[in-house]
Coordinates of C-alpha atoms and ligand atoms in Angstrom, one line a residue:
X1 CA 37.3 -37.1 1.9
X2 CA 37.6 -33.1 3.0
X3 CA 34.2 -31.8 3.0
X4 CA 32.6 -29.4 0.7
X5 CA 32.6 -25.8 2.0
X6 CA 29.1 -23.9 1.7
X7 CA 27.7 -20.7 1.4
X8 CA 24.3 -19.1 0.9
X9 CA 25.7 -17.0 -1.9
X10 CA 28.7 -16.8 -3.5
X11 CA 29.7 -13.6 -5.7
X12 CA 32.0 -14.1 -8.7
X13 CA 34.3 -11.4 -9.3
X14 CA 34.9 -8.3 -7.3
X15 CA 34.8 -6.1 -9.8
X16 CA 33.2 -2.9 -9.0
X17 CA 29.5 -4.3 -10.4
X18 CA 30.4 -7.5 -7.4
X19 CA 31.0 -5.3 -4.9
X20 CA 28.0 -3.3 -5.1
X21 CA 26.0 -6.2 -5.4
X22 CA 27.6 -7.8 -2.2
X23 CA 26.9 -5.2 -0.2
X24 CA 23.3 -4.9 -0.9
X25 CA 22.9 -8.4 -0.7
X26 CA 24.3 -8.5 2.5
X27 CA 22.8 -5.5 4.1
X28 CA 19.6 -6.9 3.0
X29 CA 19.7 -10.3 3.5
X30 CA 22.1 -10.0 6.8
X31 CA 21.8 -13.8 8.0
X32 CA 23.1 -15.0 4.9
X33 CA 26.9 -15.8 4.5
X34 CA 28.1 -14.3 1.5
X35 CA 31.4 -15.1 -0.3
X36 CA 33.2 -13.3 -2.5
X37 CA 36.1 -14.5 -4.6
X38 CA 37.9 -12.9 -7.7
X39 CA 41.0 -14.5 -9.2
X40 CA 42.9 -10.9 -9.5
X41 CA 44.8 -9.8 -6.1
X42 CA 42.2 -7.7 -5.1
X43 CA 39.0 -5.8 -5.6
X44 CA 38.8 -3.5 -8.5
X45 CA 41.8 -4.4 -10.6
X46 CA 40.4 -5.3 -13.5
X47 CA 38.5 -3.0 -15.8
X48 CA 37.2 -1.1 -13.0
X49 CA 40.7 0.0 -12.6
X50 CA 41.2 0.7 -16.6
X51 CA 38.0 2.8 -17.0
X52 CA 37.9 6.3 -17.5
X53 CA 36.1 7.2 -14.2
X54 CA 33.6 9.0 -15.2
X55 CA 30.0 9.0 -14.7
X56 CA 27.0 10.5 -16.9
X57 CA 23.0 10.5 -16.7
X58 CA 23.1 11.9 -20.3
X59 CA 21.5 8.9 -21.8
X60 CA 19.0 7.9 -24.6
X61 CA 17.0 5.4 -23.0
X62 CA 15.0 6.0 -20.0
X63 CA 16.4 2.9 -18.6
X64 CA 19.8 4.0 -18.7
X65 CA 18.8 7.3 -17.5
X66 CA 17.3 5.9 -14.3
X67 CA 20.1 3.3 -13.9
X68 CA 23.0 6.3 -14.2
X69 CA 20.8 9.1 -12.6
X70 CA 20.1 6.9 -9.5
X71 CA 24.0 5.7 -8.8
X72 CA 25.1 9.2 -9.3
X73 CA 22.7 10.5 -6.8
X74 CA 23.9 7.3 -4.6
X75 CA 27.7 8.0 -5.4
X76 CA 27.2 11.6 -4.4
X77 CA 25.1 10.8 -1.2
X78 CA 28.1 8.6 -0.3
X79 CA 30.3 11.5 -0.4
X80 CA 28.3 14.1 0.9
X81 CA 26.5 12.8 3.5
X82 CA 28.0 9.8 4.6
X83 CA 32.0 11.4 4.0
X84 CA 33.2 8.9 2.7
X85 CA 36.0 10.8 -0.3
X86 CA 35.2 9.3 -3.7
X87 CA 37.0 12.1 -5.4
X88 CA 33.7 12.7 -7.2
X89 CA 33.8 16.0 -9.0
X90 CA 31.7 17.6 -11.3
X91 CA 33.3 18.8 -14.3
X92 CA 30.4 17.8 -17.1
X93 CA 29.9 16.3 -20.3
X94 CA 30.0 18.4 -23.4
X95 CA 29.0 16.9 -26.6
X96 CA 30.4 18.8 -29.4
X97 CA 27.8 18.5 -32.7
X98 CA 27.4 20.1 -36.5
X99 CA 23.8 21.9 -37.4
X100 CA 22.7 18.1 -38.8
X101 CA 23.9 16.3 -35.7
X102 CA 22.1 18.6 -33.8
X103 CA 18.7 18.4 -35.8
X104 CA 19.2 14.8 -36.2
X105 CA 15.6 12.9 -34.9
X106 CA 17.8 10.6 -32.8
X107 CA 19.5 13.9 -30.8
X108 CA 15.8 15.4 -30.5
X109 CA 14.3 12.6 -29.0
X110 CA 17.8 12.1 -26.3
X111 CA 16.8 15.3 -25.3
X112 CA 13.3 14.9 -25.0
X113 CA 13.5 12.0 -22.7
X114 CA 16.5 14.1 -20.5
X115 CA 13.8 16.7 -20.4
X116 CA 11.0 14.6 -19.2
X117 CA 13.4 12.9 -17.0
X118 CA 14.5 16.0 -15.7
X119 CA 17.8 15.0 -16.3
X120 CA 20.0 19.1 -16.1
X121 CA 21.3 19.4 -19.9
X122 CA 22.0 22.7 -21.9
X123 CA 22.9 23.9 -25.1
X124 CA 25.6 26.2 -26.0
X125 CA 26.0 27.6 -29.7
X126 CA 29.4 28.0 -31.7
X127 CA 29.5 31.5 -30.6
X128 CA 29.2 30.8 -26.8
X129 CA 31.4 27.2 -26.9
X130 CA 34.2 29.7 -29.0
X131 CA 34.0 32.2 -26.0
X132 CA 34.4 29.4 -23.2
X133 CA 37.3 26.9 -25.2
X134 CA 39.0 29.6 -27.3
X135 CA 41.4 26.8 -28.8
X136 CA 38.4 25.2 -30.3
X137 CA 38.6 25.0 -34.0
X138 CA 34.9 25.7 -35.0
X139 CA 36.1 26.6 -38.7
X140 CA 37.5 24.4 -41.0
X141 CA 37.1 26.6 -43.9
X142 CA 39.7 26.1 -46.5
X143 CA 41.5 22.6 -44.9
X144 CA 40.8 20.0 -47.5
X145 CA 41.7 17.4 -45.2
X146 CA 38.7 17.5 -43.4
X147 CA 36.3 16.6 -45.8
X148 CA 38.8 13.3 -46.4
X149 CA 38.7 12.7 -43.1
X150 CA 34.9 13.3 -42.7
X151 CA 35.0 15.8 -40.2
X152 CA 32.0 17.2 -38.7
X153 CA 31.9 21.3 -37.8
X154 CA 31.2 22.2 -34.7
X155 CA 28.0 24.3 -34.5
X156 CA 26.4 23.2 -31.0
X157 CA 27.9 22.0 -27.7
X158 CA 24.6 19.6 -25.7
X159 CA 26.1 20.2 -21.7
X160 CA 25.4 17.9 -18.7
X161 CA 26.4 19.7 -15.4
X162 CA 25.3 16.4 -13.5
X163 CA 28.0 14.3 -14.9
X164 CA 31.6 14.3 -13.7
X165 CA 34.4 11.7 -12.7
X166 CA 35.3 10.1 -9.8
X167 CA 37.6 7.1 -8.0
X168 CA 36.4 3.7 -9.0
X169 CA 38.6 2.3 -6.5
X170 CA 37.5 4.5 -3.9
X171 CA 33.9 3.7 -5.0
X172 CA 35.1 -0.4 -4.6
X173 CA 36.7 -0.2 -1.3
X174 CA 33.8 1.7 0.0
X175 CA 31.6 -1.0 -1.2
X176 CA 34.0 -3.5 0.4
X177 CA 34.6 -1.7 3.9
X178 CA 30.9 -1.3 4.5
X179 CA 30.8 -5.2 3.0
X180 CA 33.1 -6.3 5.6
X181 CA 31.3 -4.5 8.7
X182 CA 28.1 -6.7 8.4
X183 CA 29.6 -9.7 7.5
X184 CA 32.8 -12.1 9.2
X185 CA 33.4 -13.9 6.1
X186 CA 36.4 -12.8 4.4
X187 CA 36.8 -12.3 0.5
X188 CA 39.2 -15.0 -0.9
X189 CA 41.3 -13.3 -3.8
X190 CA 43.5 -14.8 -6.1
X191 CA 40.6 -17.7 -6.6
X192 CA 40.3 -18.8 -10.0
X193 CA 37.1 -20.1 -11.1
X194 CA 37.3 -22.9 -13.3
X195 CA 33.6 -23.8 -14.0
X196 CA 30.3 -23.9 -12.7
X197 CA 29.3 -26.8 -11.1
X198 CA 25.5 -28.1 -12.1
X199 CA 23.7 -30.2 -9.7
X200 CA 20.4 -32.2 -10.2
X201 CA 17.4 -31.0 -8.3
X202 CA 16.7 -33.3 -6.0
X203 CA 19.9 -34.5 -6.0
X204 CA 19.9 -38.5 -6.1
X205 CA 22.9 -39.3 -5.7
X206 CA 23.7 -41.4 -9.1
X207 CA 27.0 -41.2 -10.9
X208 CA 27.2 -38.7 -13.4
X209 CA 24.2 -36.4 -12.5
X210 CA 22.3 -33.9 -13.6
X211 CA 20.8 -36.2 -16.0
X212 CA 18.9 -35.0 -19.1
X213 CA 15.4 -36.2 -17.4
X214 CA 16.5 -34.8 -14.1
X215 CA 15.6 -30.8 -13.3
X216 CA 19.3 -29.5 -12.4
X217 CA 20.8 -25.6 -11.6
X218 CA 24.2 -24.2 -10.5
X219 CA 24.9 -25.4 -7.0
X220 CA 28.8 -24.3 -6.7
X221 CA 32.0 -23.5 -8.1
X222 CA 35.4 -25.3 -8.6
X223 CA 38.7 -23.5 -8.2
X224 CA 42.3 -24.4 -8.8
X225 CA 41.6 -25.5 -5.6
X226 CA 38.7 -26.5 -4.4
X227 CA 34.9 -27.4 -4.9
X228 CA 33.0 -24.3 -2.9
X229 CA 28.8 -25.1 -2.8
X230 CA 26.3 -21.7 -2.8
X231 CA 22.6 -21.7 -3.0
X232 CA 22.9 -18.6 -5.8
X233 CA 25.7 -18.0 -7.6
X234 CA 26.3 -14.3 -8.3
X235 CA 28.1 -13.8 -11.8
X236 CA 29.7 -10.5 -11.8
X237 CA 32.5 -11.7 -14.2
X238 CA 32.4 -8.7 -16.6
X239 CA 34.3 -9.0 -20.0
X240 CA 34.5 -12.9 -18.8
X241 CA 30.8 -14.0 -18.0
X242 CA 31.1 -15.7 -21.2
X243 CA 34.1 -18.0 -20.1
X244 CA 31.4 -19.6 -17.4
X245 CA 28.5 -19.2 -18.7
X246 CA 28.7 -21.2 -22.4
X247 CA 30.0 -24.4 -21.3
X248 CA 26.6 -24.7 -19.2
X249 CA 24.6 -23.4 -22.1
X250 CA 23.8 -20.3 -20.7
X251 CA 23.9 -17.3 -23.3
X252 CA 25.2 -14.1 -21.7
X253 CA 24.4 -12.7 -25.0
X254 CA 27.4 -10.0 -24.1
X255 CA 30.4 -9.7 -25.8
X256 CA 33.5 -8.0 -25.5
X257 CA 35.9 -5.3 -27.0
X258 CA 38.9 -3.7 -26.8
X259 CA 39.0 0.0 -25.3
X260 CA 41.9 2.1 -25.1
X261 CA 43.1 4.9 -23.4
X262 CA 46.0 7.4 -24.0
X263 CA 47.6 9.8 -21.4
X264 CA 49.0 13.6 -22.9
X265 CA 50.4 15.8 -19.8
X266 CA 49.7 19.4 -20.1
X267 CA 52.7 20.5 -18.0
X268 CA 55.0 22.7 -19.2
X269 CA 52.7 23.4 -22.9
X270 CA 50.5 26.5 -22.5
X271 CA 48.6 26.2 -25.3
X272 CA 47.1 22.3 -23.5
X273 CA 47.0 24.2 -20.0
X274 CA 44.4 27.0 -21.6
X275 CA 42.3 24.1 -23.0
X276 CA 43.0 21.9 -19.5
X277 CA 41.2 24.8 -18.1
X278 CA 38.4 26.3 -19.7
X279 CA 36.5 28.8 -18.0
X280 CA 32.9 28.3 -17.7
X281 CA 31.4 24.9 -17.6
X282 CA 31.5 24.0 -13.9
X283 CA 33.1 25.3 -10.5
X284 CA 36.7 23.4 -11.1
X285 CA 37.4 25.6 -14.3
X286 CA 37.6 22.9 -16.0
X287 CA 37.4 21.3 -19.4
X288 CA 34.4 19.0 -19.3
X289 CA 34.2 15.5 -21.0
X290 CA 34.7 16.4 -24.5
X291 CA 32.9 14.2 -27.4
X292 CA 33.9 15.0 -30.8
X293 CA 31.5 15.7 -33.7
X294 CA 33.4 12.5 -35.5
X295 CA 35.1 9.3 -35.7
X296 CA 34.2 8.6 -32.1
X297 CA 36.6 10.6 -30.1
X298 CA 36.7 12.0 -27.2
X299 CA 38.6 13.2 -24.0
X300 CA 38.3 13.9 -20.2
X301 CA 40.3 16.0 -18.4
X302 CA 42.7 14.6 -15.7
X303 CA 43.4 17.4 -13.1
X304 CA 45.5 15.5 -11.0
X305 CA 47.8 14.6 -13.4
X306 CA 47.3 17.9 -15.2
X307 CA 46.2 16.4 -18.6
X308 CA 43.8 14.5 -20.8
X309 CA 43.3 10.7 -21.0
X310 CA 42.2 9.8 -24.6
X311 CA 40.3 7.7 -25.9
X312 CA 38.0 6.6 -28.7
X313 CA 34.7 4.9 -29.4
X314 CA 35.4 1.9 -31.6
X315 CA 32.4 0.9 -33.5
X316 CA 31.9 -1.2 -37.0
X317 CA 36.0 -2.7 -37.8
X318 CA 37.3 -3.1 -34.1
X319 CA 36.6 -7.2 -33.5
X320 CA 35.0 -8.5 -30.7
X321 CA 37.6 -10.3 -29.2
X322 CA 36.8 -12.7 -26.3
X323 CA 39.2 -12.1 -23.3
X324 CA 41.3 -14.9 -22.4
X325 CA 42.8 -14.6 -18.9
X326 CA 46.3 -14.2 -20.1
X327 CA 45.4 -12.0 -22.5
X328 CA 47.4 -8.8 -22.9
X329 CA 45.6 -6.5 -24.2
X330 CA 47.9 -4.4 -25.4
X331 CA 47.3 -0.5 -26.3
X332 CA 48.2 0.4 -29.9
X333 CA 50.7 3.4 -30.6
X334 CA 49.7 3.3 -34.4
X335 CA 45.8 3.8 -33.4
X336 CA 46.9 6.7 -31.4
X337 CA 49.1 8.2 -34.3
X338 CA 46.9 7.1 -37.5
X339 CA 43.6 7.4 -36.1
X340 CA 43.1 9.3 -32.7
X341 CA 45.8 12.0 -33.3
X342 CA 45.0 13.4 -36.7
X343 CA 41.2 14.1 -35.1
X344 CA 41.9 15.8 -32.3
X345 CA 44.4 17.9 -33.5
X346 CA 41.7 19.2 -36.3
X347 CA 39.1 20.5 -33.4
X348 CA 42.1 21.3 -30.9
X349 CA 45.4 22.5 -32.4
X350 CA 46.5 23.3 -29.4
X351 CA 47.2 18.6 -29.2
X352 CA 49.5 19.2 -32.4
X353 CA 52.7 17.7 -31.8
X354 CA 51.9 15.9 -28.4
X355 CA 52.4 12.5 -27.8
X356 CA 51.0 9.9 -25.3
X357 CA 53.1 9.5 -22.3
X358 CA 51.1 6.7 -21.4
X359 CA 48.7 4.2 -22.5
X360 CA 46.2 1.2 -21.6
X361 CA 43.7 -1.1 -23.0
X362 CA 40.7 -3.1 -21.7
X363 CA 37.6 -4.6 -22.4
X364 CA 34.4 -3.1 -23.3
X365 CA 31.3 -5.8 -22.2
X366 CA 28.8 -4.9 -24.8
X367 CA 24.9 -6.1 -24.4
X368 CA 22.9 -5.6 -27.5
X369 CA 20.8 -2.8 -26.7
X370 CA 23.7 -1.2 -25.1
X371 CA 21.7 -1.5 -21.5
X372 CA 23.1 -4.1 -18.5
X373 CA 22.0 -7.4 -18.1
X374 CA 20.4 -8.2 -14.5
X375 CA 18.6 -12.0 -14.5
X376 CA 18.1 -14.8 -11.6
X377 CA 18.5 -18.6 -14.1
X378 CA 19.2 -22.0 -12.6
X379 CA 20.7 -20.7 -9.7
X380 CA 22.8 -18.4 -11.4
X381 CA 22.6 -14.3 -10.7
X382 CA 24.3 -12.5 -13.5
X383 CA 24.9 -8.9 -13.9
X384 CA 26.9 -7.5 -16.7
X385 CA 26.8 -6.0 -20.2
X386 CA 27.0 -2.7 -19.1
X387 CA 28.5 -1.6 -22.4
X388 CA 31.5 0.7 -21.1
X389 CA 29.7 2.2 -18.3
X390 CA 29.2 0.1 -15.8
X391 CA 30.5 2.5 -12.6
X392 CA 27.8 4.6 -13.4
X393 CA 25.4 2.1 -13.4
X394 CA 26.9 -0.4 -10.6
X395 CA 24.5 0.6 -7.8
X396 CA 21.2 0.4 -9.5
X397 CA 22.3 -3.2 -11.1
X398 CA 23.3 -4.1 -7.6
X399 CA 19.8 -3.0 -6.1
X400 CA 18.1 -4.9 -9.0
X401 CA 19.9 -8.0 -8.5
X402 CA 18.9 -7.8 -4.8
X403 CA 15.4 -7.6 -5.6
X404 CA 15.7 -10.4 -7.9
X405 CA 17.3 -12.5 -4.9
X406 CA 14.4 -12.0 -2.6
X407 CA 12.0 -12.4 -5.0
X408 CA 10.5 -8.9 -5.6
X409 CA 8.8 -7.8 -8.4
X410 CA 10.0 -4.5 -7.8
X411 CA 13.6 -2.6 -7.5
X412 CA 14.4 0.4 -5.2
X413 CA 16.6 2.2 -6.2
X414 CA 18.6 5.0 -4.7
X415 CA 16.3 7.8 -3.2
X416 CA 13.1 5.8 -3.7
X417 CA 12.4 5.6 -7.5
X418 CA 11.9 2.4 -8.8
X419 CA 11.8 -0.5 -11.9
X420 CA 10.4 -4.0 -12.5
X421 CA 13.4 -6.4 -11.2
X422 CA 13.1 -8.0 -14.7
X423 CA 13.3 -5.0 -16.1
X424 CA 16.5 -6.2 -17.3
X425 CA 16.3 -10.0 -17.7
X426 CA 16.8 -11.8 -21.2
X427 CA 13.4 -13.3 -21.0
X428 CA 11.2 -10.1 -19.7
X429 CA 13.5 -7.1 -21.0
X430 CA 11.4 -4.1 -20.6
X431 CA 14.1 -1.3 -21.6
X432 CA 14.6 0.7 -24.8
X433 CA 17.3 0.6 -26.9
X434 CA 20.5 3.1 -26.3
X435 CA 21.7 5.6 -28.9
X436 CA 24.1 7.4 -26.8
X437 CA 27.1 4.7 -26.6
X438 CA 30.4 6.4 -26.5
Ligands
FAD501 C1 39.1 1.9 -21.3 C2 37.8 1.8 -20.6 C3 37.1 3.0 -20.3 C4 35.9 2.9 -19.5 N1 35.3 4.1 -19.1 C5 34.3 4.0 -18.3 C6 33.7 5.2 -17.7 O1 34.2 6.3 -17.9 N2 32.6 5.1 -16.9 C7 32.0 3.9 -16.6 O2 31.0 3.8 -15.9 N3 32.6 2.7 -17.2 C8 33.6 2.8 -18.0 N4 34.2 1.6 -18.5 C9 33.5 0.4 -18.3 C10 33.7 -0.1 -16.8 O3 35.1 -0.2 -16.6 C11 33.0 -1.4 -16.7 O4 31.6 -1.4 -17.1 C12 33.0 -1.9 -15.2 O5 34.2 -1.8 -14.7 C13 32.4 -3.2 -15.1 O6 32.5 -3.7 -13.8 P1 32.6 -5.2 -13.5 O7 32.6 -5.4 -12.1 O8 31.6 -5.9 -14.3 O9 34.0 -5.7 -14.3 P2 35.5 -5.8 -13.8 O10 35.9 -4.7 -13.0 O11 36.2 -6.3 -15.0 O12 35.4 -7.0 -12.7 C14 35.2 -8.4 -13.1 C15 35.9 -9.2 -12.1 O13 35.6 -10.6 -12.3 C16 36.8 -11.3 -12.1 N5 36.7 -12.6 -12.7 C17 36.3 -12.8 -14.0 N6 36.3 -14.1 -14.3 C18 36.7 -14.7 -13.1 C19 36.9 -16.1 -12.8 N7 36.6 -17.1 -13.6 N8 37.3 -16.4 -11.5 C20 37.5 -15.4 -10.6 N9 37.3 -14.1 -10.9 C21 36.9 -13.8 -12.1 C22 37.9 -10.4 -12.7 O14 39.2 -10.8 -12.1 C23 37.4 -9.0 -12.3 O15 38.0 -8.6 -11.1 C24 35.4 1.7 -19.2 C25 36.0 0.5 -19.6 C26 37.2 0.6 -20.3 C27 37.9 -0.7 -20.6

């Protein structure tokens, strides 16, 4: 009989949430032999790779706020200091809003908390938003099609400066590369795990334990290949936690949607070049992130690329659809044409008549109060549920699930501030629910 490979820890999934927490598992823990495996290639591909790439401390909650703000700090400490290129820019968020969106309680009390958190934000009336994005349609006087369509004016634009976009896959192979310098064992890729494997604790040796009297917890993995043991099993599966977690009765409580994203180039169409580069808002002359007063959408600039990726926030009548591995999850052209299109061209003529030159989709992993999931059960680590913004929040989760590992009450996070390492847990969440989900 071949004998059963072991590991202290073993990290599922090296997306960029597994990364992050490898590497501050191992720099803190540097005697323990840590294995990462992922079934993709290699690090990063999955939605890591299909996100937007951009990162904001513009949140509701304080949580989120401390989660965001302390991985941005991180992310630009990494850069800055360290040299290590992210591509992290700083172009801003801008959320455009009517009078009643502005004055609604929920928006007053968002920027309360930014306020207390002193987390950079400003306002801009219609007047000054008109001046910096003169293709912004701020007057829908006399279209009838917008009160069909529900459309919001624009009266008020709420600005982050701190907020910007950067290289996820940059941000993952730094992770890895700094990973790799402590450590000699090598991340296995293309590993498929099949299942959890649960053990009984003390293991007797009888056929067909864990038995229901025995005490029992997660002492390994199986693989197409193999049977790998691991004293902690880090689950940083994402959109997937569910496919491991339910048949060993765990509830993630996540669950996952489809996003998409569409791609308009600017080349060669003046009118999307003058928008592409607004005046005003940050040093790259650049259009910020731009949030629409309705249906949910919104659009980053891509300066690279010299356009806008596209996307929108799909709330109540988009299913939650459970992500099979072979799942293609394909991007729709008619949700582009039907839905996304006739929106944006309202606030921004200047997008009439342009069509997506390109186009993905992935999956959104959705906790119910819209803030990640960080808990230490039966042997099992789990992070996830970020809830479509997980890059931003990667190195705090990954700092919390250290903590959690060596049995401290207390996370520190990047730059010194800190949170309860249950904080985030099912059984002793301490956070407050999230408004701003886009
Ligand atoms: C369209 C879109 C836009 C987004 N925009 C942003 C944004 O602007 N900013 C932001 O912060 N976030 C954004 N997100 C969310 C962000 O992508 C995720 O929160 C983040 O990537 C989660 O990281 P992860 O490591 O958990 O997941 P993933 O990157 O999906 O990694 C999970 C890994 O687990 C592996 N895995 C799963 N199951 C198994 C198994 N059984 N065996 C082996 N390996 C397995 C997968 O192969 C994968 O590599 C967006 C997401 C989408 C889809």
């Amino acid at each position: 009989m071949t004998e059963i490979e072991s590991f202290d820890i073993i990290i599922v999934g090296a997306g960029v949430i597994g990364v992050a927490t490898a590497y501050h598992l191992q720099k803190n823990n540097p005697d323990k032999n840590i294995l990462i495996v992922d079934r993709y290639a290699a690090a990063g591909q999955a939605n890591t790779a299909l996100s937007a790439a951009a990162v904001r401390n513009m949140f509701a909650s304080s949580t989120n706020q401390l989660l965001t703000d302390t991985t941005i700090k991180y992310i630009e400490h990494v850069q800055e200091e360290i040299g290590y290129d992210l591509h992290f820019e700083k172009a801003g968020y801008l959320w455009l809003m009517s009078e009643t969106q502005f004055n609604h309680p929920s928006v007053k009390e968002w920027m309360n908390r930014m306020e207390k958190s002193g987390i950079h934000h400003e306002v801009y009336d219609k007047k000054q938003l008109k001046k910096m994005i003169p293709s912004l349609n701020v007057d829908f006087i006399g279209d009838e099609e917008v009160d069909l369509m529900n459309l919001e004016e624009v009266d008020y634009g709420l600005f982050g400066g701190d907020c910007g976009f950067l290289d996820p896959t940059r941000l993952v192979e730094y992770y890895l590369e700094e990973f790799k310098k402590i450590t000699h064992v090598k991340p296995r890729f293309g590993f498929n795990v099949k299942r959890l494997i649960l053990g009984a604790v003390p293991p007797l040796e009888l056929p067909g334990e864990p038995y229901v009297w025995q005490n029992k917890r997660v002492i390994g993995i199986e693989t197409d290949e193999a049977e790998i043991h691991a004293d902690t099993i880090v689950l940083a599966t994402g959109a997937w936690a569910n496919e491991l977690l339910d048949p060993i009765g765990m509830n993630s409580q996540t669950k996952c949607k489809k996003r998409q994203m569409f791609v308009i180039h600017a080349e060669d169409k003046k009118r999307l070049q003058d928008v592409l580069h607004s005046e005003g808002f940050n040093e790259l002359d650049s259009i910020p992130f731009v949030i629409l007063p309705s249906a949910g959408v919104y659009f980053r600039p891509q300066l690279q690329e010299e356009g806008f990726w596209i996307g929108c926030g799909d709330k109540f009548g988009r299913a939650y659809k459970y992500i099979q591995t072979d799942d293609v999850l394909a991007p729709e052209s008619s949700y582009f044409e039907n839905g996304i299109y006739p929106v944006l061209s309202k606030y921004f003529p200047a997008f009439s008549d342009v069509r997506p030159v390109n186009s993905w989709a992935g999956g959104y992993c959705y906790s119910p109060d819209a803030i990640p999931f960080v808990y230490y059960e039966n042997g099992v680590l789990v992070a996830n549920g970020a809830s479509g913004s997980g890059i931003m929040k990667a190195d705090a989760m990954a700092r919390i699930a250290n903590a959690l590992y060596q049995g401290k009450g207390e996370a520190e996070l990047f730059g010194g501030r800190t949170i309860s390492s249950t904080a985030l847990s099912i059984k002793d969440r301490d956070v407050e629910v999230e408004s701003v989900v886009i």
